[in-house]
Structures are given as structure tokens and as C-alpha cells.
Coordinates of C-alpha atoms in Angstrom, one line a residue:
M1 CA 0.0 0.0 0.0
Q2 CA 1.2 3.5 -0.6
G3 CA -0.3 7.0 -0.2
I4 CA -2.7 8.0 2.7
E5 CA -6.1 7.3 1.4
G6 CA -7.7 4.3 3.2
K7 CA -5.0 4.0 5.9
V8 CA -6.2 3.8 9.5
V9 CA -4.1 6.1 11.7
A10 CA -4.3 6.3 15.5
I11 CA -3.0 9.4 17.1
T12 CA -2.2 10.2 20.8
G13 CA -2.3 13.7 21.9
A14 CA -5.0 14.4 19.3
G15 CA -6.9 17.0 21.3
S16 CA -4.8 20.0 20.2
G17 CA -1.7 21.2 18.6
I18 CA 0.3 18.8 16.4
G19 CA -2.0 15.9 17.1
E20 CA -5.1 17.8 16.0
A21 CA -3.4 19.3 12.9
T22 CA -2.2 15.8 11.9
A23 CA -5.7 14.3 12.3
L24 CA -7.3 17.1 10.2
L25 CA -4.7 16.8 7.4
L26 CA -4.7 13.0 7.2
A27 CA -8.5 12.8 7.3
E28 CA -8.6 15.4 4.5
R29 CA -6.3 13.1 2.5
G30 CA -8.5 10.1 3.0
A31 CA -7.2 8.5 6.1
K32 CA -9.5 7.1 8.8
V33 CA -8.3 8.6 12.0
V34 CA -8.7 7.2 15.5
L35 CA -8.2 10.0 18.1
G36 CA -6.9 9.6 21.6
A37 CA -6.4 12.3 24.2
R38 CA -7.5 13.0 27.8
R39 CA -9.9 15.9 26.9
T40 CA -13.0 14.3 25.6
D41 CA -14.7 17.6 24.7
R42 CA -11.9 18.3 22.3
L43 CA -12.0 14.8 20.8
E44 CA -15.8 15.0 20.2
A45 CA -15.4 18.4 18.6
L46 CA -12.6 17.3 16.3
T47 CA -14.4 14.1 15.3
A48 CA -17.5 16.3 14.4
R49 CA -15.4 18.6 12.4
I50 CA -13.7 15.7 10.4
E51 CA -17.1 14.1 9.8
K52 CA -18.7 17.3 8.7
A53 CA -15.9 17.6 6.0
G54 CA -16.7 14.1 4.8
G55 CA -14.0 12.2 6.7
E56 CA -14.1 9.3 9.0
A57 CA -13.0 9.5 12.6
A58 CA -13.5 7.7 15.9
W59 CA -12.2 8.6 19.4
V60 CA -11.6 7.2 22.9
R61 CA -10.3 8.9 26.0
T62 CA -6.6 8.1 26.1
D63 CA -4.2 8.8 29.0
V64 CA -0.9 7.5 27.7
T65 CA 0.3 6.8 31.3
R66 CA -2.2 4.0 31.4
R67 CA -1.2 0.9 29.4
A68 CA -4.9 -0.2 29.1
D69 CA -5.8 3.1 27.4
L70 CA -3.3 2.5 24.5
S71 CA -4.6 -1.0 24.1
A72 CA -8.1 0.4 23.9
L73 CA -7.0 2.9 21.3
V74 CA -5.5 0.2 19.1
E75 CA -8.6 -2.0 19.6
L76 CA -10.9 0.8 18.6
A77 CA -9.1 1.1 15.3
R78 CA -9.4 -2.6 14.6
D79 CA -13.0 -2.8 15.8
R80 CA -14.2 0.3 13.8
F81 CA -12.0 0.0 10.7
G82 CA -10.7 -3.5 10.7
K83 CA -7.0 -2.7 10.9
I84 CA -4.4 -0.1 12.0
D85 CA -1.8 1.1 9.6
V86 CA -0.1 3.9 11.6
L87 CA 0.4 4.7 15.3
V88 CA 1.4 8.3 15.9
G89 CA 2.8 8.6 19.4
N90 CA 2.4 12.3 19.8
A91 CA 1.2 12.9 23.4
G92 CA 3.9 14.8 25.4
V93 CA 4.4 17.2 28.3
G94 CA 7.2 19.7 28.9
L95 CA 7.4 20.7 32.6
I96 CA 10.6 22.7 32.1
S97 CA 12.4 24.1 35.1
P98 CA 16.0 24.3 36.6
L99 CA 17.2 21.1 38.1
D100 CA 18.0 22.9 41.3
E101 CA 14.2 23.3 41.9
L102 CA 14.1 19.5 42.4
R103 CA 10.7 19.1 40.9
V104 CA 10.9 15.3 41.0
E105 CA 7.2 14.8 40.5
D106 CA 7.5 16.8 37.3
W107 CA 10.4 14.7 36.1
E108 CA 8.4 11.6 36.8
Q109 CA 5.4 12.9 34.9
M110 CA 7.6 13.6 31.9
I111 CA 9.1 10.1 32.0
D112 CA 5.6 8.6 32.4
V113 CA 4.0 10.6 29.5
N114 CA 6.9 11.1 27.0
L115 CA 8.7 7.8 27.3
K116 CA 6.5 5.3 29.0
G117 CA 3.5 6.5 27.0
V118 CA 5.4 5.6 23.7
L119 CA 6.4 2.3 25.2
Y120 CA 2.8 1.5 26.0
G121 CA 1.9 2.4 22.5
I122 CA 4.6 0.0 21.1
A123 CA 3.3 -2.7 23.4
A124 CA -0.3 -2.3 22.2
A125 CA 0.4 -1.9 18.4
L126 CA 3.5 -4.0 17.8
P127 CA 1.8 -7.4 18.1
V128 CA -1.0 -6.2 15.9
F129 CA 1.4 -5.0 13.3
R130 CA 3.3 -8.3 13.3
Q131 CA 0.0 -10.2 12.9
Q132 CA -1.1 -7.9 10.0
G133 CA 2.3 -8.0 8.4
F134 CA 2.4 -4.1 8.1
G135 CA 2.5 -1.2 10.3
H136 CA 4.1 2.2 10.9
F137 CA 5.2 3.9 14.2
V138 CA 5.6 7.7 14.0
N139 CA 7.0 9.2 17.2
T140 CA 7.1 12.9 17.9
V141 CA 10.2 13.9 19.7
S142 CA 11.9 17.4 19.8
T143 CA 14.8 19.5 18.7
A144 CA 15.4 19.9 22.4
G145 CA 17.1 16.5 22.2
L146 CA 19.3 17.7 19.3
R147 CA 20.5 20.8 21.1
V148 CA 20.4 20.4 24.9
V149 CA 20.1 23.7 26.7
P150 CA 19.7 24.7 30.4
L151 CA 16.2 24.2 32.0
Q152 CA 15.3 21.4 29.5
S153 CA 17.5 18.6 30.9
V154 CA 14.8 16.1 31.9
Y155 CA 12.5 17.0 29.0
A156 CA 15.4 16.6 26.4
A157 CA 16.4 13.3 28.2
T158 CA 12.9 11.8 27.7
K159 CA 12.8 12.9 24.1
N160 CA 16.3 11.5 23.4
A161 CA 15.1 8.2 25.1
V162 CA 12.3 8.0 22.6
R163 CA 14.8 8.8 19.8
T164 CA 17.0 5.9 20.9
L165 CA 14.1 3.6 21.4
S166 CA 12.7 4.3 17.9
E167 CA 16.0 3.5 16.3
G168 CA 16.3 0.3 18.2
L169 CA 12.7 -0.5 17.1
R170 CA 13.5 0.3 13.5
Q171 CA 16.4 -2.1 13.6
E172 CA 14.3 -4.8 15.1
A173 CA 11.3 -4.1 12.9
G174 CA 12.4 -6.1 9.9
D175 CA 11.3 -5.4 6.3
S176 CA 7.5 -5.1 6.9
L177 CA 7.2 -2.5 9.6
R178 CA 8.3 1.2 9.5
V179 CA 9.5 3.7 12.1
T180 CA 9.7 7.4 11.8
V181 CA 10.9 10.1 14.3
V182 CA 9.7 13.7 13.9
S183 CA 11.6 16.4 15.8
P184 CA 9.6 19.7 15.9
G185 CA 11.2 22.9 17.0
F186 CA 9.2 25.9 18.3
V187 CA 5.6 25.2 17.3
R188 CA 2.6 27.4 18.1
T189 CA 0.8 25.1 20.6
D190 CA -0.3 25.1 24.3
F191 CA 3.0 23.3 25.1
A192 CA 4.0 26.0 27.8
E193 CA 0.7 26.1 29.6
A194 CA 1.6 23.5 32.1
M195 CA 5.1 24.7 32.9
P196 CA 5.4 25.3 36.7
N197 CA 8.0 28.1 36.7
P198 CA 6.4 31.4 35.7
E199 CA 9.7 33.0 34.6
V200 CA 10.5 30.0 32.4
K201 CA 7.0 29.9 31.0
A202 CA 7.1 33.6 30.1
Q203 CA 10.4 33.1 28.3
I204 CA 9.1 30.1 26.3
L205 CA 5.9 32.0 25.4
D206 CA 7.8 35.1 24.3
R207 CA 10.1 32.9 22.1
M208 CA 7.1 31.1 20.7
D209 CA 5.3 34.3 19.8
K210 CA 8.4 35.5 18.0
I211 CA 9.4 32.5 15.9
A212 CA 7.1 29.6 16.3
I213 CA 5.7 27.7 13.2
S214 CA 2.2 26.3 12.7
P215 CA 1.4 22.8 13.9
D216 CA 0.3 22.2 10.2
A217 CA 4.0 22.3 9.3
V218 CA 4.7 19.3 11.4
A219 CA 1.5 17.5 10.3
R220 CA 2.7 17.8 6.7
A221 CA 6.0 16.2 7.7
I222 CA 4.1 13.3 9.3
A223 CA 1.9 13.0 6.2
F224 CA 5.1 12.8 4.0
A225 CA 6.4 9.8 6.0
V226 CA 3.0 8.1 6.0
E227 CA 2.4 8.5 2.3
Q228 CA 5.7 6.8 1.2
P229 CA 5.2 3.5 -0.6
D230 CA 5.9 0.1 1.1
G231 CA 9.6 -0.5 1.5
V232 CA 10.4 3.2 2.0
D233 CA 11.1 4.1 5.6
V234 CA 11.5 7.8 6.4
G235 CA 13.6 7.6 9.5
D236 CA 14.2 11.1 10.9
I237 CA 12.6 14.5 10.1
V238 CA 13.5 17.8 11.7
V239 CA 10.9 20.6 11.4
R240 CA 11.8 23.9 13.0
P241 CA 11.5 27.7 12.3
T242 CA 14.3 29.1 10.1
A243 CA 14.9 31.6 12.9
Q244 CA 15.6 29.0 15.5
D245 CA 19.1 28.4 16.7

């Protein structure tokens, strides 16, 4: 199979930002999208928007820190559409702060969401992909892992862990499965809203206002990887503003 039309794509973190933009773009291009996020009102609204435009979508509340939720997302894809072609592991959190503040609970949340959430997605989808004989993992990481800077140590560590995990998965996947890593830079999303340190949050929001790109840019990169023909594995894509260091 090649192209996007007819593919079944499950997306975590689909309630806003990159996940929402990816769902809209892939549905517009003929994919059947299965949406997962914690905010059910966002999922309901997005599903209605896709269906109004003539697309096909389903949703289930998905907290990626719960392994059972990822299993339910994959099963919904199979129950509703008969298969799953792609799992986009997009849910993430960036609770950025100086290490000296010792926000250990924030560190643990980033590990649980950013790393363990991807692992739970792999645990849910990999056996299905093996059974089907095809499948594609697309994991959203970050340029924070490419250029590590102060305040982002733990966040960058979780994203680089997913980068390493994805490369190992690619090498183990064989010739029937595909693995793609997409590294966005500054993107105009609600990424900074949960940051606990007000000064750091203000810095990130100011930087975002000045240079951030639209989530649509990242969605197009994901679509590029998904639309490639069988046997073509797009391994690593970096999408960032031209003004970003």
C-alpha cells in the first residue's frame, strides 16, 4: 500500500496542537483517523469537524500513562475500521524548570508521558502490526534533544530516550514495519501552559510568539512519512523555524 487514502491512523495527543493538525490533514487526504487524548470535549469536537468535512473518525479517551488506554485505542481502530496502519505517538508534556528546583514529580510525569507513553503504544500496536504483516510507528520527539540547553535537561532526556528507542525498534522491525521520528522545534501550541516556573513559562511563550511555526508544518512532515510506498522508511525528520538556533 502507498499513499494516505484508506489508511487507518491512530493518534495520541490528538486534542490540540500537532495531534489535532495531523488528524485534520490525514483525514482530509482520505485516512480514517482514531483519536486519543484526555480531553473528551476536544475529541468530540474534532471528530464532528472531520465528519462534517466528509472524513471518517473515531475517538476514545486516552491517558498514555495508562497501558490499558493505549490498548483500547488500538482495539478501537481494529473494531471500527478492521486494521491499524499507523500509530502516531504524539502525546507529550514539557514541565521545564531548573534542576535545582528539584521538581521530582514533574520529572516523573515527563518520564511517564513522554517515554512510557510511547512504550505502552508500542506494546499495544507491535503485536497487531506483526500479525497484520504491516504497520508504521511515527513518534514525535523534539529538537530539544538535538541541542540540549539549560532548564530542559529532563525533557530533552525523555525525548532522546524515545529517539534511541525508535532507532532500536527500527532495527528490530524487519522489512515489513516502518518507524519514523519527527523532531519539531518551536511550534505554536499550548505546550507551555503546564510549565510550573512562571519565569521560564514567560520566556518560552515570548520565544514562541516571535518565531514559532504552525502545527500544520509538522502535520505535513508526518503525512510525508505516512504516504511513502511500502519499502520506503523515512527515519528522521526535523521541522523547525528558520529563525531557531
